């Protein structure tokens, strides 16, 4: 059994909704010695776990309604900005995963290489800088429509975020190839989706004139 399978198979109760959910859909918190509540995204810290659904509204509700203290039967005082803290930690984990993927050779960057990976059907995720130009992005999105199943799209990070994570000068387009690393990335980024949109809705509304369905002759203004 893989690590991913273990994470998916285990279930816990969400403090807020009282629903039983897979751990992959929850955030684990633990109580600190100073009565603070700490996010434990890796699920490794000692102590009793306090589990909340992986979305901003649930964590904010748990803080506002004093649910951590009631569940732990202790005078816990979570920070008011706890959901922001979780989002920042998730962003770091997602970007760290991308850095590992590049070192393992399962993340491809650059427009032409990304297009080739999409055509091959090996792409699990398309990664597009949120502040990149629409020209190249639209061409790759249109190209992905001709692949089944189409790769998922993530535009939750800026070019600076991606460049720093990947060790590149100007990272605009990248593709994460199918496999174990992509599975692990999916778990992390789907938790992040509870705190920020993974991509704007209008990214998927690409007009026919914006694309070359065959993926040939594409010459975007940004090549990163």
Tab-separated table of N, CA and C in Angstrom, residues 19 21 25 39 46 51 90 120 123 135 159 166 180 187 194 207 209-210 219 221:
chain	number	residue	atom	x	y	z
A	19	UNK	N	-19.130	15.451	10.110
A	19	UNK	CA	-19.079	14.419	9.076
A	19	UNK	C	-17.793	13.610	9.184
A	21	UNK	N	-14.841	12.104	7.201
A	21	UNK	CA	-14.203	12.390	5.921
A	21	UNK	C	-12.841	11.719	5.846
A	25	UNK	N	-9.033	15.121	3.015
A	25	UNK	CA	-9.936	16.258	2.888
A	25	UNK	C	-9.987	17.096	4.166
A	39	UNK	N	-1.405	24.049	13.182
A	39	UNK	CA	-1.727	23.174	12.044
A	39	UNK	C	-0.637	22.118	11.889
A	46	UNK	N	3.115	15.057	17.732
A	46	UNK	CA	2.521	14.261	18.817
A	46	UNK	C	1.288	14.938	19.397
A	51	UNK	N	-9.392	17.604	14.007
A	51	UNK	CA	-9.528	17.579	12.555
A	51	UNK	C	-10.635	18.504	12.078
A	90	UNK	N	0.015	25.479	3.171
A	90	UNK	CA	-0.355	24.647	2.024
A	90	UNK	C	0.340	25.128	0.754
A	120	UNK	N	1.170	14.191	-25.796
A	120	UNK	CA	1.507	12.783	-25.549
A	120	UNK	C	0.513	12.087	-24.635
A	123	UNK	N	0.411	14.236	-19.411
A	123	UNK	CA	0.281	15.345	-18.456
A	123	UNK	C	-0.864	15.104	-17.481
A	135	UNK	N	-2.169	34.610	-24.049
A	135	UNK	CA	-1.924	34.037	-25.363
A	135	UNK	C	-1.437	32.590	-25.287
A	159	UNK	N	4.198	33.843	-11.390
A	159	UNK	CA	5.439	33.464	-12.060
A	159	UNK	C	6.597	33.475	-11.066
A	166	UNK	N	10.905	26.226	-8.755
A	166	UNK	CA	11.521	25.383	-9.769
A	166	UNK	C	12.979	25.745	-10.034
A	180	UNK	N	3.269	8.881	-9.302
A	180	UNK	CA	3.147	9.022	-7.859
A	180	UNK	C	3.302	10.439	-7.365
A	187	UNK	N	-3.253	15.666	-3.898
A	187	UNK	CA	-3.777	15.728	-2.537
A	187	UNK	C	-3.501	17.091	-1.903
A	194	UNK	N	-9.520	24.750	-1.014
A	194	UNK	CA	-10.476	25.225	-0.018
A	194	UNK	C	-10.156	26.621	0.495
A	207	UNK	N	-11.976	30.895	-26.647
A	207	UNK	CA	-12.683	30.977	-27.920
A	207	UNK	C	-11.912	30.231	-29.010
A	209	UNK	N	-11.035	31.001	-31.961
A	209	UNK	CA	-10.031	31.781	-32.667
A	209	UNK	C	-8.773	31.995	-31.833
A	210	UNK	N	-8.857	31.690	-30.513
A	210	UNK	CA	-7.692	31.852	-29.652
A	210	UNK	C	-6.753	30.659	-29.737
A	219	UNK	N	3.029	30.162	-31.334
A	219	UNK	CA	4.176	31.018	-31.027
A	219	UNK	C	3.771	32.068	-30.009
A	221	UNK	N	3.857	34.726	-26.816
A	221	UNK	CA	4.799	35.799	-26.506
A	221	UNK	C	5.648	35.463	-25.294
